[in-house]
PDB file of C-alpha atoms in Angstrom:
ATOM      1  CA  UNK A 421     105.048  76.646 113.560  1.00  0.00           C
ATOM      2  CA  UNK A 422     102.516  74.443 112.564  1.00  0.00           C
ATOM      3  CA  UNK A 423      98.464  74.837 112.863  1.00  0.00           C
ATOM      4  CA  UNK A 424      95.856  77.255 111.650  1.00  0.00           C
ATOM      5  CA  UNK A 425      94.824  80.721 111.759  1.00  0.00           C
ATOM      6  CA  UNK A 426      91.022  82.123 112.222  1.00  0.00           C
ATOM      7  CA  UNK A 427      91.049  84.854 109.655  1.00  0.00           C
ATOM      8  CA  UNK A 428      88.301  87.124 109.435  1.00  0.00           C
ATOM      9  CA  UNK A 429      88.235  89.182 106.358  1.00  0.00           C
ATOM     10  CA  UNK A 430      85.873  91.725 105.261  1.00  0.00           C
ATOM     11  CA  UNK A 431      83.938  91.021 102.391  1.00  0.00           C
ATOM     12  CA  UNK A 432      81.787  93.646 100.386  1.00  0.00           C
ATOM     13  CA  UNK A 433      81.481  97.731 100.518  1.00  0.00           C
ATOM     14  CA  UNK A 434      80.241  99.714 103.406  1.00  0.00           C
ATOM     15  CA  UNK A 435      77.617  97.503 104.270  1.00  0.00           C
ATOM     16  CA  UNK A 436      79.562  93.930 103.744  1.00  0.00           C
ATOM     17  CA  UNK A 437      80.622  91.800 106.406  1.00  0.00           C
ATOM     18  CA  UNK A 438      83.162  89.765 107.907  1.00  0.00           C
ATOM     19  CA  UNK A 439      83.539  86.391 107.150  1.00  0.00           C
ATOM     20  CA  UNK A 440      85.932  83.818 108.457  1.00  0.00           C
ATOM     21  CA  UNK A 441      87.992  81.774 106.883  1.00  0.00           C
ATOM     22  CA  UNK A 442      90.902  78.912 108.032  1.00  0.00           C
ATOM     23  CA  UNK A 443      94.701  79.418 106.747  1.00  0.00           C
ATOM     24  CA  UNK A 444      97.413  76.938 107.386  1.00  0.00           C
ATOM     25  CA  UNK A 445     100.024  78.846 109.719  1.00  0.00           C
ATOM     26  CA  UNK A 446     103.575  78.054 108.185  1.00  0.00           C
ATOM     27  CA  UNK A 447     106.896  80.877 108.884  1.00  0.00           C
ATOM     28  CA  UNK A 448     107.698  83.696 108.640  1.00  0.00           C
ATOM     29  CA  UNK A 449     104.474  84.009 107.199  1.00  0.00           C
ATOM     30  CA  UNK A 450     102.915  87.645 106.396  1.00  0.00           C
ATOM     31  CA  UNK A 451      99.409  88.918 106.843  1.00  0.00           C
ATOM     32  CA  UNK A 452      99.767  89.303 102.944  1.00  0.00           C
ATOM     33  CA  UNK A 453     100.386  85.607 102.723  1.00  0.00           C
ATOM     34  CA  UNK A 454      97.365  84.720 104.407  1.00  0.00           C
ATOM     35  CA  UNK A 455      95.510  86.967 102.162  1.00  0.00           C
ATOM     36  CA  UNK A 456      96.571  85.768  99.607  1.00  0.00           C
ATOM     37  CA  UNK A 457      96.156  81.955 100.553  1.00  0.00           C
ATOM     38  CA  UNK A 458      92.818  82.835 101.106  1.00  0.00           C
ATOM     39  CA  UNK A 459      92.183  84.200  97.183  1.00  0.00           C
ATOM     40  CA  UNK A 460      94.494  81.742  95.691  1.00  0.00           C
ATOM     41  CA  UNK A 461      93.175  78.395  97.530  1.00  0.00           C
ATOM     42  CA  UNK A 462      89.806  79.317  99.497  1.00  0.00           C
ATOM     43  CA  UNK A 463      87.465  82.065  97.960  1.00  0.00           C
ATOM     44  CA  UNK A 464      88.702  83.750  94.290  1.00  0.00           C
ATOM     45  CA  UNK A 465      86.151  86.216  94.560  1.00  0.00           C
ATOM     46  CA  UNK A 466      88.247  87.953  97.131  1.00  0.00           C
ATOM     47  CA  UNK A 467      90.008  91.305  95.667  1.00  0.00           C
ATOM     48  CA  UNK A 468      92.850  93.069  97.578  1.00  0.00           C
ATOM     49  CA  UNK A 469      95.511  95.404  96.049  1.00  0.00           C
ATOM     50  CA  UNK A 470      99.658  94.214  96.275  1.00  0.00           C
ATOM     51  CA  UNK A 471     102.386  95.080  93.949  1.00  0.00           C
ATOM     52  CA  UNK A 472     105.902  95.092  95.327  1.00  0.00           C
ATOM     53  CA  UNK A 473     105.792  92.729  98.844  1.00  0.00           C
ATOM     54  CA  UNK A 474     108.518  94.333  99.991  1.00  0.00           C
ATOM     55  CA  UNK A 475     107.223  97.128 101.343  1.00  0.00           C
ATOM     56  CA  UNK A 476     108.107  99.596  98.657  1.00  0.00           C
ATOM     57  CA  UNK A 477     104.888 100.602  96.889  1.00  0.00           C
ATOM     58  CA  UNK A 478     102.230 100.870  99.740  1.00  0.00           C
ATOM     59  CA  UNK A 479      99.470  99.632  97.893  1.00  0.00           C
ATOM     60  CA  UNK A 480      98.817  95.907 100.056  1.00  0.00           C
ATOM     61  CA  UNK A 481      98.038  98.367 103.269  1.00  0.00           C
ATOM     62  CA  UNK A 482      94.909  97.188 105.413  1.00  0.00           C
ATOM     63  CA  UNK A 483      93.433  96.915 108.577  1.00  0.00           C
ATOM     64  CA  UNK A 484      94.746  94.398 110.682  1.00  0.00           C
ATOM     65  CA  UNK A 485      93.649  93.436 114.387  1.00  0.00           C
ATOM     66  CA  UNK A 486      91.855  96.747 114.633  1.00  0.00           C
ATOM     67  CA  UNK A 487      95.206  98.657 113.412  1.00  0.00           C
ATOM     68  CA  UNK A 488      96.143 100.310 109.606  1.00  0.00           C
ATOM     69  CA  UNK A 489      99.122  98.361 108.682  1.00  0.00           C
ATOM     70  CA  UNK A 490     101.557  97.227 105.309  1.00  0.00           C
ATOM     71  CA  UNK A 491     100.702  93.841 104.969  1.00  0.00           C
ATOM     72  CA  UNK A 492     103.887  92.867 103.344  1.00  0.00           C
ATOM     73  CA  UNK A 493     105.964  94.032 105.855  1.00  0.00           C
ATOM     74  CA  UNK A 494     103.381  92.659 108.683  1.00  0.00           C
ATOM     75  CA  UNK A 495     104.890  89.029 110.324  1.00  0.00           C
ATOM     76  CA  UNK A 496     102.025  86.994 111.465  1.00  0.00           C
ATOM     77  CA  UNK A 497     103.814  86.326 114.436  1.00  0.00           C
ATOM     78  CA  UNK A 498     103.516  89.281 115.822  1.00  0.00           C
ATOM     79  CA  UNK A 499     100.112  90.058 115.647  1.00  0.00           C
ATOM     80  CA  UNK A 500      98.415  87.075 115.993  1.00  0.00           C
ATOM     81  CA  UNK A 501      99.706  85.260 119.143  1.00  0.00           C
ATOM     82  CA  UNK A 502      95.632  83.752 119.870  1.00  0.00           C
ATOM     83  CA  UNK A 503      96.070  82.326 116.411  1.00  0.00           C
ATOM     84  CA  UNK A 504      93.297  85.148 114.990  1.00  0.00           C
ATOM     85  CA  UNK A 505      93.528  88.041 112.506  1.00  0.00           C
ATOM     86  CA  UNK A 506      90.776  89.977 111.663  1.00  0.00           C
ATOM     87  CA  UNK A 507      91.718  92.007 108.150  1.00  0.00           C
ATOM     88  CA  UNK A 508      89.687  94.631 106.651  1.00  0.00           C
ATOM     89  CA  UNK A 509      90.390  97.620 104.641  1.00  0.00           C
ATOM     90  CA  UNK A 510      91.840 100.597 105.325  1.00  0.00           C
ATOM     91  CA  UNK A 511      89.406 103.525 106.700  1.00  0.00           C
ATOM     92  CA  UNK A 512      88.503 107.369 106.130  1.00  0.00           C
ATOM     93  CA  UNK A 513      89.590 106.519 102.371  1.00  0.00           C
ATOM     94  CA  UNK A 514      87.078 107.866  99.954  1.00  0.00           C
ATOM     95  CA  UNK A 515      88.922 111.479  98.480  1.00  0.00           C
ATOM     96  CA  UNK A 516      92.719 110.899  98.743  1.00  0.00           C
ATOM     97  CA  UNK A 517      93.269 112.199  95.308  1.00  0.00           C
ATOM     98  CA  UNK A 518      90.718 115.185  95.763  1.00  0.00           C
ATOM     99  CA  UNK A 519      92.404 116.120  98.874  1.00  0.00           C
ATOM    100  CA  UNK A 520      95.970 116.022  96.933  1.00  0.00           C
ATOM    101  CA  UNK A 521      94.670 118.524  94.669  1.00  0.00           C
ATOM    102  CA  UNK A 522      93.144 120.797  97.543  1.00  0.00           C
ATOM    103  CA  UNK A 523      95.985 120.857  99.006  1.00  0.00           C
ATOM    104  CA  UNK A 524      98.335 121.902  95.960  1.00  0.00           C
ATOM    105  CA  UNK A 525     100.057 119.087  96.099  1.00  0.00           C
ATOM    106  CA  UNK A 526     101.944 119.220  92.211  1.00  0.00           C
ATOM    107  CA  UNK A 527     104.939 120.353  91.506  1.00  0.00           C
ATOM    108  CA  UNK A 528     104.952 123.940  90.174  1.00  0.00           C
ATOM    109  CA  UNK A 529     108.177 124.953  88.306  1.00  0.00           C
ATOM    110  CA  UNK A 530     110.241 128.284  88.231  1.00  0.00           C
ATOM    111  CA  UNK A 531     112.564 126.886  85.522  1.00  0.00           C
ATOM    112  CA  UNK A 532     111.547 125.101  81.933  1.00  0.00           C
ATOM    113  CA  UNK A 533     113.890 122.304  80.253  1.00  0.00           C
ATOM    114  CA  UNK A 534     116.091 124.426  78.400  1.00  0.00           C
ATOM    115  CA  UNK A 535     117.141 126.223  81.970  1.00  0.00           C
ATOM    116  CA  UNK A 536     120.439 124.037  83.482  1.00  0.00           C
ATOM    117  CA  UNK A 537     119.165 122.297  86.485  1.00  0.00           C
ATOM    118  CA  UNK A 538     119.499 123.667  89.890  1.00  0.00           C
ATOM    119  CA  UNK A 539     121.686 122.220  92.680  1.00  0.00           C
ATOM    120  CA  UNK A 540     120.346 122.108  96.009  1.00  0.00           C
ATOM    121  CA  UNK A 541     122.728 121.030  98.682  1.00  0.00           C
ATOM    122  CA  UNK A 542     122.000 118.343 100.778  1.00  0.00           C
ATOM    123  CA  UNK A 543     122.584 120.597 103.863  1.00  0.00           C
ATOM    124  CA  UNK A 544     120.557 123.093 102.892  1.00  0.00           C
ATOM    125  CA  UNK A 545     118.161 124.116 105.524  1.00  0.00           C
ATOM    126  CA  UNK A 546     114.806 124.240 103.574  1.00  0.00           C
ATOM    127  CA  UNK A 547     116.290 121.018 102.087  1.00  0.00           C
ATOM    128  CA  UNK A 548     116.810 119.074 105.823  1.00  0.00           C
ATOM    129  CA  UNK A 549     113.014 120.075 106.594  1.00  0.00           C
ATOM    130  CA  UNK A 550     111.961 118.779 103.518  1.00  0.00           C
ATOM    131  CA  UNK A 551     113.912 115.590 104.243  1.00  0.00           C
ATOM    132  CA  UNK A 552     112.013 114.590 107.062  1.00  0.00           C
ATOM    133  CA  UNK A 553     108.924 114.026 104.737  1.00  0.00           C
ATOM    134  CA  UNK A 554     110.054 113.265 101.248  1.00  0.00           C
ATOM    135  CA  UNK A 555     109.809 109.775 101.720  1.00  0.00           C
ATOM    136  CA  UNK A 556     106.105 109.284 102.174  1.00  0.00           C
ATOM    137  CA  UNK A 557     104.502 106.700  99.054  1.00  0.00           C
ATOM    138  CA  UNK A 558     101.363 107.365 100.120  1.00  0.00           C
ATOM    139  CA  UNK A 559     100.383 104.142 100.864  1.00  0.00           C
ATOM    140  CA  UNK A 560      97.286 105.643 102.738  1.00  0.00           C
ATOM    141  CA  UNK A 561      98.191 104.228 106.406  1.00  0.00           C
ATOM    142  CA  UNK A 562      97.947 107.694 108.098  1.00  0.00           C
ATOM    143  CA  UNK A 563      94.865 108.725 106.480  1.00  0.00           C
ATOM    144  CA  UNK A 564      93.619 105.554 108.012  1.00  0.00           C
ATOM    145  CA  UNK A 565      94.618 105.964 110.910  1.00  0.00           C
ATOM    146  CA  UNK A 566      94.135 109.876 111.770  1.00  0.00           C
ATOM    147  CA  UNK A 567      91.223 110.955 114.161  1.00  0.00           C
ATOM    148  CA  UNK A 568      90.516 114.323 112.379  1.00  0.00           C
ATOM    149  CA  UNK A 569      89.855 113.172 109.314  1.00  0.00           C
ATOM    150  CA  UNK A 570      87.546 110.499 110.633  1.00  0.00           C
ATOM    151  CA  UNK A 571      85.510 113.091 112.393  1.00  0.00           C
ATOM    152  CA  UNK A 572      86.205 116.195 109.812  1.00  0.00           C
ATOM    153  CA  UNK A 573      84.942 115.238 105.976  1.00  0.00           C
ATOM    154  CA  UNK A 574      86.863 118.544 105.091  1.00  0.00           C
ATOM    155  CA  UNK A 575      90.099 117.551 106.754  1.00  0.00           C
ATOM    156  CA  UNK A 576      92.748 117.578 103.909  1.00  0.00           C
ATOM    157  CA  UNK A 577      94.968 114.859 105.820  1.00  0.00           C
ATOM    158  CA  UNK A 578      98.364 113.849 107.030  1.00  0.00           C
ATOM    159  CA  UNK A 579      99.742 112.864 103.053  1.00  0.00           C
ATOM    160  CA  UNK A 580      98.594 115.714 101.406  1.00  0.00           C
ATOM    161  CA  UNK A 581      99.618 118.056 103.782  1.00  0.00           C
ATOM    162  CA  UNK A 582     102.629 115.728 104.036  1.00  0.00           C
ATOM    163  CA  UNK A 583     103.364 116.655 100.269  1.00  0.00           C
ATOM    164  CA  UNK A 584     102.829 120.341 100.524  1.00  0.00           C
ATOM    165  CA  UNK A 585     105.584 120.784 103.249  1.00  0.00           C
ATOM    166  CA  UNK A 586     107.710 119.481 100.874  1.00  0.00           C
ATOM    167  CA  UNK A 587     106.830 121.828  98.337  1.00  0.00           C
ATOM    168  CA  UNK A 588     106.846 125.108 100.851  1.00  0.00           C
ATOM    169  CA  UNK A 589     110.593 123.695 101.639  1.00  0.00           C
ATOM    170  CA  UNK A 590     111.097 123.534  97.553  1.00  0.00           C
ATOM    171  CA  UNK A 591     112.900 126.526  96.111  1.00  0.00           C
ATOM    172  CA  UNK A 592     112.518 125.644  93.017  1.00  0.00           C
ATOM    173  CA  UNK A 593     108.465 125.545  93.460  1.00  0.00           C
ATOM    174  CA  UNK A 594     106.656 129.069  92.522  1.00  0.00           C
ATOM    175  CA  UNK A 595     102.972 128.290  93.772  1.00  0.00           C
ATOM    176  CA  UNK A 596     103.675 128.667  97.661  1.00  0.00           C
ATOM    177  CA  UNK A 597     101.461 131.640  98.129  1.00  0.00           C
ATOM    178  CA  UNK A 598      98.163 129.927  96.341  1.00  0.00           C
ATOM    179  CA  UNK A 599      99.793 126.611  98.319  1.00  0.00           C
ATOM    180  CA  UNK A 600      99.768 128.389 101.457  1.00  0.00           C
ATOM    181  CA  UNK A 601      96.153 129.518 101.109  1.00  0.00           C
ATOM    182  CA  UNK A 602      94.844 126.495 100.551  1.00  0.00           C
ATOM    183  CA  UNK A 603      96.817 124.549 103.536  1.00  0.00           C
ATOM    184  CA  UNK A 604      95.663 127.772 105.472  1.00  0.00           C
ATOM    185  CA  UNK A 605      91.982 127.088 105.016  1.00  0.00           C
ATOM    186  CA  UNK A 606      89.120 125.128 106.783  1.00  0.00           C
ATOM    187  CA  UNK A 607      89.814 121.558 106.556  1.00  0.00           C
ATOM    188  CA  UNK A 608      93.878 122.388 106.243  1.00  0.00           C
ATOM    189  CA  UNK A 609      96.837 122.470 108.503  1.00  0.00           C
ATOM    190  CA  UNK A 610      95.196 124.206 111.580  1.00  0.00           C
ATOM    191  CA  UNK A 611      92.793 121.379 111.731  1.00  0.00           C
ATOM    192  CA  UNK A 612      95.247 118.672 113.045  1.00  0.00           C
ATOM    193  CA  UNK A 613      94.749 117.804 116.508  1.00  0.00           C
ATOM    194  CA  UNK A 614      98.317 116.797 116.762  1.00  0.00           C
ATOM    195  CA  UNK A 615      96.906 113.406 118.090  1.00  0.00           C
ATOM    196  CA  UNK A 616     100.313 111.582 116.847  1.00  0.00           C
ATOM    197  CA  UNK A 617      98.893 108.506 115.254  1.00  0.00           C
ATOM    198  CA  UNK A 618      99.822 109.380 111.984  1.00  0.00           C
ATOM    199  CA  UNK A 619     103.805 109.017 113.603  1.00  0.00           C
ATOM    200  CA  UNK A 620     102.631 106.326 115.356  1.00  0.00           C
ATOM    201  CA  UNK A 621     102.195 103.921 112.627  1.00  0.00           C
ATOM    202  CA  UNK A 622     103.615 105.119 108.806  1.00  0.00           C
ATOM    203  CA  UNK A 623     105.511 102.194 107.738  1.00  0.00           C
ATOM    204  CA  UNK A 624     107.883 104.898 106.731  1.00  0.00           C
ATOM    205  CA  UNK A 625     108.823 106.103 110.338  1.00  0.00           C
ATOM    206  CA  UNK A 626     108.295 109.452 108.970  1.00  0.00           C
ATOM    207  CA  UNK A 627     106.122 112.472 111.636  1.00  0.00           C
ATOM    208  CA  UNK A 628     103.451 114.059 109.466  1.00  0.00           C
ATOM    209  CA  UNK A 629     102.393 115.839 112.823  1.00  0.00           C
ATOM    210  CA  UNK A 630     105.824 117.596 112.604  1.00  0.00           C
ATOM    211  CA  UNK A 631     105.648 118.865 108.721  1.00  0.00           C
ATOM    212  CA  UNK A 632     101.384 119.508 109.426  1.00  0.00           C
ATOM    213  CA  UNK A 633     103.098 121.729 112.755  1.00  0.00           C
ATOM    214  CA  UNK A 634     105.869 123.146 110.562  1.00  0.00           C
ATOM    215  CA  UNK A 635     102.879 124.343 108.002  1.00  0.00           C
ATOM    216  CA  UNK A 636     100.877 125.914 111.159  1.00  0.00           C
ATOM    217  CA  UNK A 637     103.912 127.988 111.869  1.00  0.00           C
ATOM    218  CA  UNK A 638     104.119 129.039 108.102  1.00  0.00           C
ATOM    219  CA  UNK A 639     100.604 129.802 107.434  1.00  0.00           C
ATOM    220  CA  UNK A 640     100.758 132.335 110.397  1.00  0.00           C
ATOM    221  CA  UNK A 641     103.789 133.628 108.905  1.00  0.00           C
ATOM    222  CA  UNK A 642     102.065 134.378 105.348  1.00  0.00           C
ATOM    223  CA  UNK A 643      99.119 135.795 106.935  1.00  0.00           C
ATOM    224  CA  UNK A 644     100.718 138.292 109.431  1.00  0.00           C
ATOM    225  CA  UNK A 645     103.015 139.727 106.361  1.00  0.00           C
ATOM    226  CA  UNK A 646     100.120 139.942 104.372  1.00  0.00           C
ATOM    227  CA  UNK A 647     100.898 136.956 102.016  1.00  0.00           C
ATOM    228  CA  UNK A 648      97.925 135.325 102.357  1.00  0.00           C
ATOM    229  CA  UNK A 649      94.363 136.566 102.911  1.00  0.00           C
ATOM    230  CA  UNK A 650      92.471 135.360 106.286  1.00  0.00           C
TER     231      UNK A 650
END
């Protein structure tokens, strides 16, 4: 597939620009490829974040062609058919890590290490619910590309809330009630407009609309028996 690529890439912070660059178009060639083309051969100023290209760790995720996307995992030849890709970084990225914490998002134990380790069966019901979410790497693609949490500074976010349905499913976990609280709160689970694009587009295929709904239904739960204050 020979020619070139127009590549636009963003350059600078929240007041940078774009600025374009040509790329030799080769196959089975990856919007990380062209990225890195670009740092390697055209402008070494240029900093991006990659570690696995496989699409394992999460960390090469940008915009691309107006969508959040893994860039590893990303075939030029599917998003570029007019021989142009615009890449810039992800958005609605500033607090991930705050938000984690908000949201209760560590592990809290029952056991220590001198207790034998509990077996949880891999039919278990709280087990199958957690399932459906357990694989998120938070690579940062759904914060990117929810509505609410461009529009809501407070919103806690598809991951994080992601994480703490895991966690409510976890019997092993003891902080549920100050977990529940905090999901229960402004900015938390009730927030989600249940807009879908979170689904949409994880690399992972996983639904945080469905864990973010499952902590809705929860939340209620708690409050109504008392469990957690309004």
């Amino acid at each position: 597939m020979p020619g070139e690529l127009s590549v636009s890439l963003w350059r600078g912070g929240e007041r940078g620009r774009y600025e374009t660059y040509r790329v030799p178009r080769c196959e089975s060639q990856t919007v990380l490829d062209v990225v890195t083309f670009v740092q390697r051969h055209l402008d070494p100023t240029l900093t991006y974040r990659f570690a696995c290209r496989v699409g394992v760790c999460g960390s090469c995720a940008m915009t691309v062609n107006g969508r959040p996307r893994w860039t590893c995992r990303t075939h030029v030849a599917k998003v570029a058919g007019d021989d142009r890709l615009t890449i810039g970084p992800l958005e609605n990225l500033r607090i991930i890590k705050e938000k984690w914490q908000q949201a209760k998002g560590a592990f809290e134990p029952s056991k220590t290490k001198a207790d034998p380790i509990e077996q949880i069966r891999p039919d278990d019901p709280a087990r199958r619910l957690a399932d459906a979410a357990i694989e998120c790497i938070n690579c940062g693609v759904c914060y990117a590309a929810c509505d609410t949490v461009r529009w809501k500074e407070d919103y806690l976010g598809p991951a994080a809330l992601t994480r703490a349905w895991t966690l409510v499913n976890d019997r092993r976990d003891t902080g549920n009630a100050a977990r529940l609280q905090a999901v229960a709160g402004a900015g938390g689970c009730h927030s989600c407009h249940s807009h879908q694009s979170c689904q949409e587009l994880c690399p992972q295929a996983l639904n945080p609309t469905a864990a973010i709904a499952g902590l809705k239904r929860r939340t209620v739960a708690a409050y109504l028996k008392g469990e957690i204050a309004p």
